[in-house]
Coordinates of C-alpha atoms and ligand atoms in Angstrom, one line a residue:
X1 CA 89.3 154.3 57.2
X2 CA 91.3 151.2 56.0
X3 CA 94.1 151.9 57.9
X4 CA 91.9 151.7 61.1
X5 CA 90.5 148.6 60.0
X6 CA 93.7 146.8 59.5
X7 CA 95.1 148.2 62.9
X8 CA 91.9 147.0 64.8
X9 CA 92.3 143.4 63.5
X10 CA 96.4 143.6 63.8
X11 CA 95.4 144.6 67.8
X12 CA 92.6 141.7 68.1
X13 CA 95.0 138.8 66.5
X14 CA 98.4 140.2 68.6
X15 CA 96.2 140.6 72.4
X16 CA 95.9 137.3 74.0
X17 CA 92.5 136.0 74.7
X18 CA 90.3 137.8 77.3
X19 CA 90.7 135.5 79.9
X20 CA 94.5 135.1 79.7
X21 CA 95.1 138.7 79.9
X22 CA 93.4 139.1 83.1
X23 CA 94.5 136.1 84.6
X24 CA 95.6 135.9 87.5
X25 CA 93.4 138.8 88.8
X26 CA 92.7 137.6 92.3
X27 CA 94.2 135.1 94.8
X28 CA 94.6 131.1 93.6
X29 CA 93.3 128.4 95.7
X30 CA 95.4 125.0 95.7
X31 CA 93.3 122.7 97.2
X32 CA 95.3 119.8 99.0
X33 CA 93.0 117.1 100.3
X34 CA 94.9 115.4 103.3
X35 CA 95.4 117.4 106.9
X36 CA 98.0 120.4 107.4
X37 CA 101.8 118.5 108.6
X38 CA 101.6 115.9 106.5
X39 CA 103.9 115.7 103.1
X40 CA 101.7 116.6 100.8
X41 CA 101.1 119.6 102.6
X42 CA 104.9 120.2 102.5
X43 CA 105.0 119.7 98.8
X44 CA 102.0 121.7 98.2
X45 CA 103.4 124.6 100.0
X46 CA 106.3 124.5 98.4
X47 CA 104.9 124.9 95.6
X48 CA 102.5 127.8 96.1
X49 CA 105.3 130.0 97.2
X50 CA 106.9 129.5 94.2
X51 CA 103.9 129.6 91.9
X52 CA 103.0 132.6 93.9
X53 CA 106.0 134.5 92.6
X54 CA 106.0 133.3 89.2
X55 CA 102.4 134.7 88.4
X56 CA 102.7 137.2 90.6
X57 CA 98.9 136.3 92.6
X58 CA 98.8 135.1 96.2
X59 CA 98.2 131.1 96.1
X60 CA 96.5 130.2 99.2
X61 CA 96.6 126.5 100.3
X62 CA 93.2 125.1 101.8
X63 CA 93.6 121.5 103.5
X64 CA 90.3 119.7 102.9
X65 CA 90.9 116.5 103.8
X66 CA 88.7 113.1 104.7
X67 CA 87.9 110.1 102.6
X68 CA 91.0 109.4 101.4
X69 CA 91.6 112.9 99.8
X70 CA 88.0 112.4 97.6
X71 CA 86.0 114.9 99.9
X72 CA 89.1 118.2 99.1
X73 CA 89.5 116.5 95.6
X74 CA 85.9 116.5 94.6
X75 CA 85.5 120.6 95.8
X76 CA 87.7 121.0 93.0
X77 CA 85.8 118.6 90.3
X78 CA 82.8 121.3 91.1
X79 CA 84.8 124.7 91.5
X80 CA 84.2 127.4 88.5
X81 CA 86.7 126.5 85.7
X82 CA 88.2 129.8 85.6
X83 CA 92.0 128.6 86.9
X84 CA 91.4 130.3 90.0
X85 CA 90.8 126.5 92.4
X86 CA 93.6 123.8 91.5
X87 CA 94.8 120.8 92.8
X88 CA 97.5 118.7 94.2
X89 CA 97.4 115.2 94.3
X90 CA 99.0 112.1 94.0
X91 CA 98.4 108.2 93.6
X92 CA 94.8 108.7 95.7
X93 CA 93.7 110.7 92.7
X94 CA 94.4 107.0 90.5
X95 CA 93.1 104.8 93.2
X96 CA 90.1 106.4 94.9
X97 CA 88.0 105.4 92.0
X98 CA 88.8 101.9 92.7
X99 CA 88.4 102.5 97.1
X100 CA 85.0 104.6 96.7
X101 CA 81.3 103.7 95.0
X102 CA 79.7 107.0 94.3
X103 CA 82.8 108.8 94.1
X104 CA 81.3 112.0 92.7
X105 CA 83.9 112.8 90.4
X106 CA 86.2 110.7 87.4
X107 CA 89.8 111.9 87.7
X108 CA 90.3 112.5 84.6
X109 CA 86.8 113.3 82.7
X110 CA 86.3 116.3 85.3
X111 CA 90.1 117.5 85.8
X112 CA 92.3 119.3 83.5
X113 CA 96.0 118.5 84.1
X114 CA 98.8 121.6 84.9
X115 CA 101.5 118.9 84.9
X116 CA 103.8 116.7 87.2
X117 CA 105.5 118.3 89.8
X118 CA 107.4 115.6 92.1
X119 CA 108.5 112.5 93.0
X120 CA 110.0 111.0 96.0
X121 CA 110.4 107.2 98.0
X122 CA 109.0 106.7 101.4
X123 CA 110.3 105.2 104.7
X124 CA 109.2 102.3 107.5
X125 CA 109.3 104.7 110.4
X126 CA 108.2 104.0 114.4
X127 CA 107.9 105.0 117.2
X128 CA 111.1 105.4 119.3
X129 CA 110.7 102.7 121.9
X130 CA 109.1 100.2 119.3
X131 CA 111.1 96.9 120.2
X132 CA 113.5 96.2 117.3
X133 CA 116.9 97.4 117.1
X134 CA 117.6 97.2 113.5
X135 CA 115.8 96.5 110.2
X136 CA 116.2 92.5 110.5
X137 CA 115.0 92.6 114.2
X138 CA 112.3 94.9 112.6
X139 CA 110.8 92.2 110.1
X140 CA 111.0 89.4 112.8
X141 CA 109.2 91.3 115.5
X142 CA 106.5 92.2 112.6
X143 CA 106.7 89.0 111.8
X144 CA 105.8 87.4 115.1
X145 CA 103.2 89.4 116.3
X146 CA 101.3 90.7 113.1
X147 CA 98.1 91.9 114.1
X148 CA 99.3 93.2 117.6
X149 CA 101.4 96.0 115.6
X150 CA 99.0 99.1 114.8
X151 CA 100.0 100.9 111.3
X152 CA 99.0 104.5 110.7
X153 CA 97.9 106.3 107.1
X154 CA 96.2 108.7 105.6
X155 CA 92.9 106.5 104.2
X156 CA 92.4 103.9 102.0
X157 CA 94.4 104.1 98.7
X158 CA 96.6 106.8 99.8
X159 CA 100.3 106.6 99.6
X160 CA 101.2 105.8 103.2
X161 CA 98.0 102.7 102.8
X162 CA 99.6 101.7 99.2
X163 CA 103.4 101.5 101.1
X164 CA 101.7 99.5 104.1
X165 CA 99.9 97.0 101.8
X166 CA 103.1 96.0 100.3
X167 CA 104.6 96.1 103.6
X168 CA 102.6 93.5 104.8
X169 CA 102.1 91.2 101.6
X170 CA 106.1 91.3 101.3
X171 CA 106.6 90.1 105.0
X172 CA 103.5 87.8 104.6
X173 CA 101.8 89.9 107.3
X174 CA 98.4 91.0 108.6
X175 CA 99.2 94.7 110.9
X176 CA 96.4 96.8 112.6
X177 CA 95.3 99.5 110.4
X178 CA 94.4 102.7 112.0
X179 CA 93.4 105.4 109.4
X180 CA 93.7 109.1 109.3
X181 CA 93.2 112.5 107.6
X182 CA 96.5 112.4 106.7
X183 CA 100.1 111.6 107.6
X184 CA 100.6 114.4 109.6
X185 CA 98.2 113.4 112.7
X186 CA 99.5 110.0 111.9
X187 CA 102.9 111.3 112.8
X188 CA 101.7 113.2 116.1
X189 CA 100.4 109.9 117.1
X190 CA 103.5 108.3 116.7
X191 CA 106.0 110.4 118.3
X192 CA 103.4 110.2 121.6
X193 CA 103.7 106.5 121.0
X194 CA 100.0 106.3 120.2
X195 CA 100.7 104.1 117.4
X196 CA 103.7 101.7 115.8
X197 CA 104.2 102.3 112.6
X198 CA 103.9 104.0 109.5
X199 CA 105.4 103.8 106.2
X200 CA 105.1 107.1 105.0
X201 CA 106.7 109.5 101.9
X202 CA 110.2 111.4 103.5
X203 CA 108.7 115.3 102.9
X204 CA 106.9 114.2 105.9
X205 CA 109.6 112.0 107.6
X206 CA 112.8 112.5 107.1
X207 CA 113.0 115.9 109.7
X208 CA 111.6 114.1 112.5
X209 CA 113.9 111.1 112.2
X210 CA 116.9 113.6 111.9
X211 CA 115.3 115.5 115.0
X212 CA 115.4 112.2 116.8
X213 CA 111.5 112.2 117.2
X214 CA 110.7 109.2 115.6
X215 CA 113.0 106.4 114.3
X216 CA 113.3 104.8 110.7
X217 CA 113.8 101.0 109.8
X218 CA 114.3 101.2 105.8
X219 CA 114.1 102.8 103.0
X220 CA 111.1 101.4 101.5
X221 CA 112.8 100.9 98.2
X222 CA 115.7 99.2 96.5
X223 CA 118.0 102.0 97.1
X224 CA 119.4 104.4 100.1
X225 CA 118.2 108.0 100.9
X226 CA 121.2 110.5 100.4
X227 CA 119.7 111.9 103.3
X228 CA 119.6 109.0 105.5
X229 CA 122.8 107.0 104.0
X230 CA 123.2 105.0 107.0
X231 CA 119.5 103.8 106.8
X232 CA 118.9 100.4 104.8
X233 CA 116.4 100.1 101.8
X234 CA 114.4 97.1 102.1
X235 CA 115.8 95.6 99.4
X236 CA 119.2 94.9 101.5
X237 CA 116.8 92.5 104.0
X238 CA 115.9 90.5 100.8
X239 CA 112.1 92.2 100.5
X240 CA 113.1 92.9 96.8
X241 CA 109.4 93.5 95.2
X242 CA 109.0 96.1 98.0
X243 CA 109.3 99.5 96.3
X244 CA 107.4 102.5 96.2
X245 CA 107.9 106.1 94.8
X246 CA 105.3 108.3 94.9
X247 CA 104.8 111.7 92.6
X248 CA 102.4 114.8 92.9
X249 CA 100.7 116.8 90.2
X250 CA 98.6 119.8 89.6
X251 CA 95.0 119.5 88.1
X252 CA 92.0 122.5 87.9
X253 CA 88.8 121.7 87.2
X254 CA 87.5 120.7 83.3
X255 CA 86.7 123.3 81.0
X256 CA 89.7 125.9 82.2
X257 CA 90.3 127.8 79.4
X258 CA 93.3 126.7 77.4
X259 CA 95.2 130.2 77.6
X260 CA 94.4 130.0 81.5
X261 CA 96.3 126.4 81.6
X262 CA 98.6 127.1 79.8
X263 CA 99.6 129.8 82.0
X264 CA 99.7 127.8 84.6
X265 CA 101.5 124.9 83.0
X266 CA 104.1 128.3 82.0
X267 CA 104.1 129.1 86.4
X268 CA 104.9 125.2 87.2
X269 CA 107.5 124.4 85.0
X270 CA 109.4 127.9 86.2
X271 CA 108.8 126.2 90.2
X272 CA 110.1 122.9 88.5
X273 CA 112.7 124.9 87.4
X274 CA 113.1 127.3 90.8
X275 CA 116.6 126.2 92.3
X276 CA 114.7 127.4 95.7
X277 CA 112.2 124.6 94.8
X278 CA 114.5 121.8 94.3
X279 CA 116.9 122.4 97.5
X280 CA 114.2 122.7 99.8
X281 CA 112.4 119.2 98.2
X282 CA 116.1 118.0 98.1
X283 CA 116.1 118.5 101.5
X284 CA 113.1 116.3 102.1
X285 CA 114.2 113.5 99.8
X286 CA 112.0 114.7 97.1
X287 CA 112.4 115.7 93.3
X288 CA 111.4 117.9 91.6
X289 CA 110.0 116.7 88.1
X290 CA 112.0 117.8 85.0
X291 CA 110.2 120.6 82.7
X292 CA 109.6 118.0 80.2
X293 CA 107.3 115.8 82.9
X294 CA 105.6 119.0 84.3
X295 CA 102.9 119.6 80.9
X296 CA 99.5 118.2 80.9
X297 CA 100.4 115.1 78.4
X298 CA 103.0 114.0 80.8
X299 CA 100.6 114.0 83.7
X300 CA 97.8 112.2 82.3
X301 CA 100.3 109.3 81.2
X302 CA 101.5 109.4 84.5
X303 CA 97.8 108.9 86.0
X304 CA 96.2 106.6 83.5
X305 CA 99.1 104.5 84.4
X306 CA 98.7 104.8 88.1
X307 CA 95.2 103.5 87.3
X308 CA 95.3 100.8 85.0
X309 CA 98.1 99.3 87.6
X310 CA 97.4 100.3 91.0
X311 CA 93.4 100.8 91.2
X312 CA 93.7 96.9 89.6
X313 CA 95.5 96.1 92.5
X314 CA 93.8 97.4 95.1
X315 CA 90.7 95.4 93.5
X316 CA 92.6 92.0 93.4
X317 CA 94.2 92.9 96.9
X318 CA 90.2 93.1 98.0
X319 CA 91.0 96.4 99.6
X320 CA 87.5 98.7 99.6
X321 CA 86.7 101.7 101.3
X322 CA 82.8 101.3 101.4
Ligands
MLT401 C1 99.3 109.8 101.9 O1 98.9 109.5 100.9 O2 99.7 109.1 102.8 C2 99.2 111.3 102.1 O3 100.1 111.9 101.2 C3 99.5 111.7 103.5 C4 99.6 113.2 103.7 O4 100.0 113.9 102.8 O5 99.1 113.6 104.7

């Protein structure tokens, strides 16, 4: 009778916790809140391949975008914490709070973090035909006629509205804004020529100015692409506070069970790790993260850092979305 005792408790302490042993039982949602084409979208499915072979479940990417990436963002804040609805995100998840009254979430009160899982610079792209032939003609023309120049991205506070602010406070500028769901329309647009410019991140940029599709001024940065070595960073026209690097990371909804994360932190550091992974981002102009930077404590530094800088910023800057 002892003896079945002692096994019983032996098998209760060695089997992990209910919901870790059956996760993942069914297909994963990775909710990424700006349109299909754009570079998060590249990132993110990236990223669910490889997280779909590392635990072995379909990941299925659902692009609910608008606002900024708050409307996709906060279906996630309300989804069941069971680890089976995550997210990808970047800066917008630091600055919406700071762009939006009523934003019915707080990033980091109603969001677990997975971890980090890139970073990467961005580029001063147009439109083929736009009238300078080089990065200095580039910041005279801009210079010059300002407002008559329209500038594409993806909603207030997002990464392509962040790189065009400090496009137009380093050149001392004012450019017409013209928002959208994300960079990827933004870039349809400018290949037809519907609009000038857009500074956006190079998973989203960096094909189409190889494919001869759109054409690149800078890198908007201090330093060259590997990719794009005979494109200029900023820096080399004397902008030197313009620079810009912009990381995504993985969040599920608060109250995920630990075992569940932790599983999940286990899947992202193996994509991290994925030598798939990092050519294709490679490819891009992207990183992927070390192992160290893709846990949950790296992540929230990374985002309460993003806030205390950038969403003060944005405040001074008197940017607002409503
Ligand atoms: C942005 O912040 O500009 C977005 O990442 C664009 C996108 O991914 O569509």
């Amino acid at each position: 009778m002892f003896g079945i005792a002692l096994a019983l408790v032996a098998a209760a302490v060695a089997a992990p916790p209910a919901a870790a042993q059956a996760f993942p039982a069914k297909p994963i949602t990775l909710v990424m809140p700006y349109a299909p084409g754009g570079p998060g979208d590249t990132i993110t499915r990236v990223f669910a391949g490889a997280m779909q072979r590392h635990l072995g479940q379909q990941v299925v990417v659902d692009n609910t975008a608008g606002a900024s990436g708050s409307i996709g963002t906060a279906k996630v804040a309300r989804a069941a914490p069971d680890g089976y609805t995550l997210l990808m995100i970047h800066v917008s998840h630091a600055t919406n709070p700071a762009m939006f009254k009523g934003l019915p979430y707080h990033p980091v009160d109603d969001f677990e973090p997975i971890g980090s899982a890139t970073s990467g610079p961005m580029l001063i792209v147009a439109r083929n035909d736009f009238p300078a032939r080089d990065l200095s003609e580039f910041v005279a023309y801009v210079r010059a006629n300002g407002p008559k120049v329209s500038l594409a991205h993806a909603g207030v506070g997002s990464a392509s509205h962040l790189c065009g602010l400090m496009m137009m406070s380093t050149l001392k500028v004012r450019l017409n804004e013209i928002p959208y769901k994300g960079t990827g329309p933004a870039l349809n647009d400018l290949m037809g020529g519907q609009v000038d410019l857009l500074c956006d991140q190079t998973s989203g940029t960096v094909p189409s100015v190889k494919g001869g599709k759109i054409k690149a001024y800078a890198a908007a940065g201090k330093v060259r692409l590997p990719q794009l070595p005979g494109l200029p960073a900023i820096a080399e026209a004397g902008v030197q506070e313009f620079d810009i690097n912009i990381s995504f990371g993985l969040y599920a909804p608060k109250g995920t069970p630990r075992p569940v994360l932790e599983q999940l932190t286990a899947a992202l550091q193996k994509a991290v790790a994925d030598p798939e992974v990092r050519n294709r981002l490679e490819g891009m102009g992207v990183s992927a993260v070390s192992a160290e930077q893709a846990t949950p404590a790296a992540l929230r530094a990374h985002l309460q850092r993003e806030i205390d800088v950038l969403g003060g910023l944005l405040v001074k800057a008197g940017v607002k979305a409503n």
